[in-house]
Amino acid sequence: MMPVEEIRLTAKFRVDFTDVDEAAISEIYRLFAEYQGIVNELIEYAHLHKVTSFISLHHAKYRELRQRHPTLPSHYIVTACRYAGSVYKSFVELKKLGMCEREKPIFKGRAIWLDSTLFKLDIEGWRVSIIVHGGRWVTLRLLHGRYHDKFKGMKPGEARLVLRDDGSLYLNVVFRQAVMLPEVGADAKVIAVDVNENAIVYGNDDFIERFETNEGIIRTRYFLKRRRIQSRIRGRGLRARLLEKYKGRERNRIKEIYYKAVKRIIDKAKEIGAAVIVMEDLEVYKEDKGSKELNGRIHRWGYRRFQRILEYQAKLHGLNVKYVDPAYTSSLCPVCEGELDLSSNGRRLRKCQRCGLEEDRDVIAVKNLVKRYYEECMDAKTP
Ligand SMILES: [Zn+2]
């Protein structure tokens, strides 16, 4: 039997604003302004009371907001609570890593989170209806191309309505799609993936490849750039804007590199007929928060982001994803489990004290992840 898993796919539609009457457009603009105000108020509250959970926000603010916005359909307030909770949560996370300049989060993005009660998608007719003030519905036409056809017949979940700076309006709809993933066990071919500061290394016992990300170098470069801005730019507003801009650029730059690496890995998996992608289970590091140096935490934060992208894309391509316990994967020999020492032949090389194996530390990590995967398969079999 093939295990079924659900993945989320996002379809981006640009809203066709020609032929829309003025009244409808002003309803939509009003909705954006009001929603942004509500989300910001909720973020303010979250920040003041240090709450990140949707439930506490909803509990504390829903009633009051309902009374102050009586004609706004109530689910907008519900999604605003979820939105504010998630914005504040990631702000706290980034702040801890020193990756956010502002003292408190501001919701600048003009986006509205729509749950299934707030919009109706007619994908056959390429139209969306959105409920606005007073429970009226506004119907908008969606521009579409061949890429959108694959979403026909899929069930839409939630959506975001996004107003860009240039005035264009987008609808991003999340669809849920069931994917069949092969049942995998000890006989499956795998590719293990290890991520270090400047490279993504992947392979199995037959091959190892490296994808240079230079992530650490990029982060250092942006760090220096930001420090220059901090010391040279006097105006606080301009300084904050520049810092945010470079933060955003850094994030996008690294994300782009991650996507390239992911594509390379998936292509390779297909080429060799691998059915499983094996990665480190990073959850085991969650406990030692604060104890390790900041760089290590930033690295793990990026690592998790990479894992999420790879997992999603892998499943989309019918590959299974397994996370294994990474303990000792960098300190024990993948052949004989002897202890590894630094080699005198190079900074990156490790040497086994027992069998004499000498190998690059990244190669060792990958081979150990592969080994760990098969061990865990065997453990699962024996009762
Ligand atoms: Zn050994």
XYZ file of C-alpha atoms and ligand atoms in Angstrom:
384
model
C 0.000 0.000 0.000
C 1.237 3.456 -0.834
C 1.172 5.861 2.081
C -0.664 9.038 1.252
C 0.498 12.406 2.431
C -0.952 15.811 1.998
C 1.099 18.672 0.688
C 0.121 22.254 0.137
C 0.415 23.945 -3.209
C -0.019 27.656 -3.683
C -1.581 29.118 -6.793
C -0.928 32.785 -7.465
C -3.566 34.706 -9.383
C -3.449 38.312 -10.419
C -6.815 39.967 -10.069
C -8.132 41.615 -13.213
C -8.975 45.161 -12.181
C -10.344 46.275 -15.522
C -14.148 46.384 -15.605
C -14.403 46.335 -11.820
C -16.734 49.068 -10.634
C -15.439 51.805 -8.358
C -17.657 50.770 -5.474
C -16.161 47.278 -5.401
C -12.618 48.633 -5.562
C -13.212 51.001 -2.687
C -14.745 48.156 -0.661
C -11.565 46.142 -1.169
C -9.335 49.078 -0.205
C -11.416 49.703 2.891
C -11.031 46.047 3.825
C -7.240 46.271 3.524
C -7.002 49.399 5.648
C -9.224 47.999 8.381
C -7.560 44.592 8.405
C -4.072 46.077 8.611
C -5.204 48.192 11.551
C -6.610 45.166 13.350
C -3.530 43.029 12.776
C -1.264 45.801 14.012
C -3.365 46.290 17.102
C -3.156 42.563 17.794
C 0.597 42.547 17.279
C 0.887 45.461 19.662
C -1.082 43.483 22.225
C 1.000 40.350 21.614
C 4.184 42.361 22.066
C 2.965 44.048 25.251
C 1.788 40.844 26.882
C 4.340 38.494 25.311
C 1.763 36.151 23.845
C 2.368 34.274 20.641
C -0.492 31.815 20.610
C -3.589 32.301 18.542
C -5.783 31.082 21.384
C -4.610 33.675 23.906
C -4.900 36.478 21.368
C -8.346 35.391 20.316
C -9.447 34.998 23.905
C -8.207 38.435 24.895
C -9.219 40.535 21.908
C -11.930 38.922 19.791
C -14.987 40.253 21.623
C -13.676 43.766 21.831
C -12.674 43.866 18.160
C -16.074 42.509 17.142
C -17.763 45.347 18.955
C -15.555 47.952 17.363
C -15.893 46.502 13.864
C -19.534 45.423 13.818
C -20.000 45.329 10.032
C -16.820 43.399 9.314
C -17.486 39.648 8.844
C -16.275 38.052 12.073
C -13.887 35.594 10.465
C -11.629 38.462 9.441
C -10.962 39.004 13.123
C -10.287 35.310 13.600
C -7.721 35.190 10.785
C -6.215 38.495 11.977
C -5.549 36.807 15.337
C -3.810 33.934 13.577
C -1.885 36.325 11.357
C -0.751 38.513 14.237
C 0.251 35.458 16.270
C 2.451 34.126 13.487
C 3.982 37.529 12.642
C 4.855 38.081 16.281
C 6.231 34.586 16.699
C 8.644 34.906 13.799
C 9.612 38.382 14.984
C 10.599 36.922 18.358
C 12.540 34.159 16.655
C 14.442 36.527 14.347
C 15.064 38.980 17.156
C 16.667 36.236 19.234
C 19.031 35.555 16.364
C 19.829 39.240 15.953
C 18.288 39.177 12.496
C 15.738 41.889 13.091
C 16.530 45.545 13.649
C 13.223 46.847 14.900
C 12.239 46.914 18.547
C 8.732 45.776 17.853
C 7.094 44.124 14.883
C 5.020 46.143 12.450
C 2.682 44.571 9.976
C 3.508 46.458 6.807
C 2.554 43.819 4.330
C -0.794 44.645 2.875
C -2.195 41.165 2.972
C -5.445 39.678 4.168
C -5.668 36.112 5.321
C -8.883 34.542 4.036
C -10.274 31.349 5.496
C -12.805 29.255 3.613
C -15.787 31.298 4.853
C -14.408 34.568 3.509
C -13.967 33.687 -0.145
C -15.448 31.453 -2.806
C -13.303 30.352 -5.666
C -14.885 29.471 -8.984
C -11.914 27.990 -10.757
C -13.909 26.886 -13.806
C -15.054 30.446 -14.356
C -11.771 32.013 -13.085
C -13.546 34.164 -10.549
C -13.305 34.782 -6.851
C -15.951 36.225 -4.570
C -14.875 37.898 -1.368
C -17.163 38.853 1.459
C -16.838 42.492 2.527
C -18.505 44.847 4.994
C -22.116 44.178 5.810
C -21.894 40.644 4.451
C -21.953 41.711 0.800
C -19.924 39.787 -1.758
C -17.592 41.331 -4.308
C -16.730 39.198 -7.311
C -13.436 39.650 -9.122
C -12.037 38.068 -12.243
C -8.718 36.220 -12.083
C -6.082 36.392 -14.760
C -4.800 32.941 -15.538
C -2.471 31.008 -17.754
C -1.679 27.407 -18.546
C 0.085 27.009 -15.215
C -3.228 27.470 -13.405
C -4.976 24.579 -15.158
C -3.450 22.003 -12.860
C -5.410 23.439 -9.941
C -8.726 22.584 -11.542
C -10.382 19.802 -9.576
C -8.289 20.506 -6.481
C -9.865 21.695 -3.275
C -8.896 25.175 -2.123
C -8.061 25.660 1.537
C -7.248 29.188 2.620
C -5.985 32.180 0.676
C -4.212 35.504 0.975
C -5.292 38.630 -0.749
C -2.227 40.765 -1.386
C -2.136 44.406 -2.414
C 1.171 45.349 -3.983
C 2.779 48.769 -3.838
C 2.030 49.350 -7.508
C -1.680 48.891 -6.800
C -1.999 45.438 -8.317
C -3.994 42.850 -6.418
C -3.101 39.189 -6.091
C -4.929 36.182 -4.724
C -2.713 33.374 -3.441
C -4.755 30.262 -2.882
C -3.472 27.267 -0.963
C -4.630 23.946 -2.342
C -4.182 20.667 -0.608
C -3.045 17.802 -2.720
C -2.673 14.198 -1.703
C 0.617 12.708 -2.866
C 1.426 9.019 -2.926
C 4.804 8.296 -1.457
C 6.478 4.929 -1.869
C 6.687 2.681 1.177
C 10.343 2.672 2.054
C 12.480 0.467 4.226
C 15.888 -1.099 4.471
C 16.004 -1.973 0.780
C 15.407 1.571 -0.449
C 18.065 3.593 -2.131
C 18.675 6.834 -0.267
C 20.367 10.179 -0.577
C 21.498 11.721 2.686
C 21.901 15.483 2.911
C 24.092 17.436 5.290
C 24.210 21.201 5.480
C 27.180 23.105 6.791
C 27.980 26.797 6.825
C 29.158 27.042 3.244
C 28.096 23.887 1.466
C 25.342 21.361 1.110
C 26.792 17.882 0.851
C 24.692 14.944 -0.310
C 25.157 11.389 -1.406
C 25.270 7.795 -0.239
C 27.852 5.014 -0.126
C 28.292 5.183 -3.909
C 28.750 8.895 -4.500
C 29.136 12.225 -2.742
C 28.496 15.620 -4.274
C 28.928 19.112 -2.902
C 26.896 22.170 -3.633
C 28.752 25.294 -2.576
C 26.299 27.714 -1.004
C 28.833 30.126 0.503
C 26.092 30.944 2.959
C 28.497 31.838 5.738
C 30.432 34.141 3.435
C 27.242 35.830 2.234
C 26.026 36.307 5.800
C 29.350 37.840 6.823
C 29.307 40.193 3.848
C 25.807 41.405 4.678
C 26.731 41.681 8.329
C 29.588 44.027 7.449
C 27.390 45.998 5.104
C 24.849 46.505 7.870
C 27.524 47.561 10.303
C 28.702 50.202 7.861
C 25.150 51.489 7.524
C 24.796 51.600 11.289
C 27.886 53.718 11.740
C 27.528 55.978 8.711
C 23.865 56.756 8.246
C 22.618 59.361 10.706
C 18.888 59.548 9.998
C 17.125 56.904 12.031
C 14.305 56.354 9.557
C 16.603 55.963 6.587
C 18.971 53.754 8.557
C 16.178 51.406 9.613
C 14.864 51.242 6.056
C 18.282 50.415 4.635
C 18.917 47.769 7.273
C 15.583 46.103 6.537
C 16.270 46.260 2.828
C 19.577 44.453 3.148
C 18.079 41.913 5.551
C 15.451 41.131 2.951
C 18.064 40.870 0.203
C 20.172 38.534 2.271
C 17.213 36.265 2.983
C 16.160 36.173 -0.673
C 19.668 35.535 -1.857
C 20.047 32.553 0.440
C 16.595 31.238 -0.361
C 17.448 31.301 -4.057
C 20.580 29.277 -3.401
C 18.592 26.765 -1.340
C 16.153 26.266 -4.195
C 19.002 25.620 -6.626
C 20.520 23.033 -4.287
C 17.141 21.366 -3.772
C 16.647 21.049 -7.500
C 20.091 19.527 -7.918
C 19.416 16.960 -5.180
C 16.019 15.955 -6.533
C 17.375 15.606 -10.061
C 20.115 13.386 -8.717
C 17.637 11.271 -6.737
C 15.649 10.685 -9.897
C 18.763 9.922 -11.912
C 19.908 7.174 -9.544
C 16.449 5.951 -8.570
C 16.630 6.942 -4.918
C 13.323 6.811 -3.054
C 14.261 8.502 0.214
C 15.903 11.743 1.244
C 17.571 11.396 4.645
C 18.290 14.405 6.819
C 19.282 15.214 10.369
C 16.508 15.539 12.890
C 17.252 19.049 14.135
C 14.575 18.922 16.808
C 17.086 17.286 19.126
C 18.933 20.606 19.321
C 15.881 22.483 20.504
C 16.739 21.946 24.139
C 20.125 23.614 24.181
C 18.819 27.044 23.243
C 21.146 29.840 24.128
C 23.973 27.585 25.123
C 25.651 27.479 21.744
C 27.136 30.520 20.093
C 24.932 32.739 17.957
C 26.430 31.600 14.654
C 25.465 28.049 15.410
C 21.893 29.072 16.089
C 21.663 31.121 12.903
C 23.067 28.195 10.997
C 20.450 25.846 12.436
C 17.714 28.359 11.686
C 18.813 28.430 8.027
C 19.237 24.676 8.054
C 15.629 24.165 9.144
C 14.443 26.474 6.432
C 16.404 24.488 3.892
C 14.973 21.236 5.239
C 11.422 22.506 4.888
C 12.015 23.480 1.259
C 13.688 20.175 0.447
C 11.004 18.131 2.205
C 8.235 19.907 0.357
C 9.850 19.616 -3.056
C 10.881 16.007 -2.455
C 7.341 14.957 -1.585
C 6.017 16.847 -4.551
C 8.295 14.643 -6.660
C 7.174 11.432 -4.954
C 10.218 11.006 -2.738
C 9.946 10.038 0.892
C 11.711 12.093 3.547
C 13.139 10.645 6.746
C 14.806 12.390 9.628
C 17.341 10.477 11.670
C 19.026 11.045 15.001
C 22.257 12.915 14.223
C 24.064 12.086 17.473
C 27.749 11.279 16.853
C 27.380 11.501 13.065
C 30.408 13.742 12.961
C 32.511 12.064 15.604
C 32.283 8.325 14.864
C 33.710 6.399 11.923
C 31.004 5.336 9.450
C 32.859 2.091 8.797
C 33.891 0.751 12.197
C 32.398 3.232 14.676
C 35.824 4.057 16.009
C 36.457 7.572 17.267
C 37.529 10.192 14.776
C 40.334 12.643 15.268
C 41.496 15.675 13.372
C 43.826 14.601 10.614
C 47.238 16.135 10.223
C 46.693 16.255 6.436
C 44.075 18.995 6.349
C 41.691 21.079 8.358
C 38.560 19.401 7.039
C 39.860 15.837 7.216
C 39.070 13.406 9.995
C 40.928 10.201 10.729
C 39.617 7.054 12.388
C 41.754 5.880 15.292
C 40.687 2.284 14.824
C 40.580 1.467 11.086
C 42.609 4.342 9.690
C 39.877 5.701 7.424
C 40.634 9.268 6.421
C 37.845 11.322 4.983
C 36.413 14.814 4.665
C 34.210 15.600 7.649
C 31.194 16.377 5.436
C 31.551 13.065 3.645
C 31.669 11.348 7.013
C 28.508 13.128 8.118
C 26.646 12.053 4.979
C 27.818 8.436 5.232
C 26.809 8.314 8.867
C 23.348 9.646 8.053
C 22.940 6.918 5.433
C 24.100 4.315 7.942
C 21.773 5.696 10.596
C 18.834 5.445 8.220
C 19.410 1.724 7.619
C 19.995 1.112 11.307
C 16.722 2.790 12.185
C 14.927 0.672 9.566
C 16.336 -2.470 11.203
C 15.401 -1.248 14.678
C 11.853 -0.657 13.527
C 11.623 -4.257 12.304
C 12.842 -6.018 15.420
C 10.095 -6.022 18.044
Zn 36.999 3.257 11.408
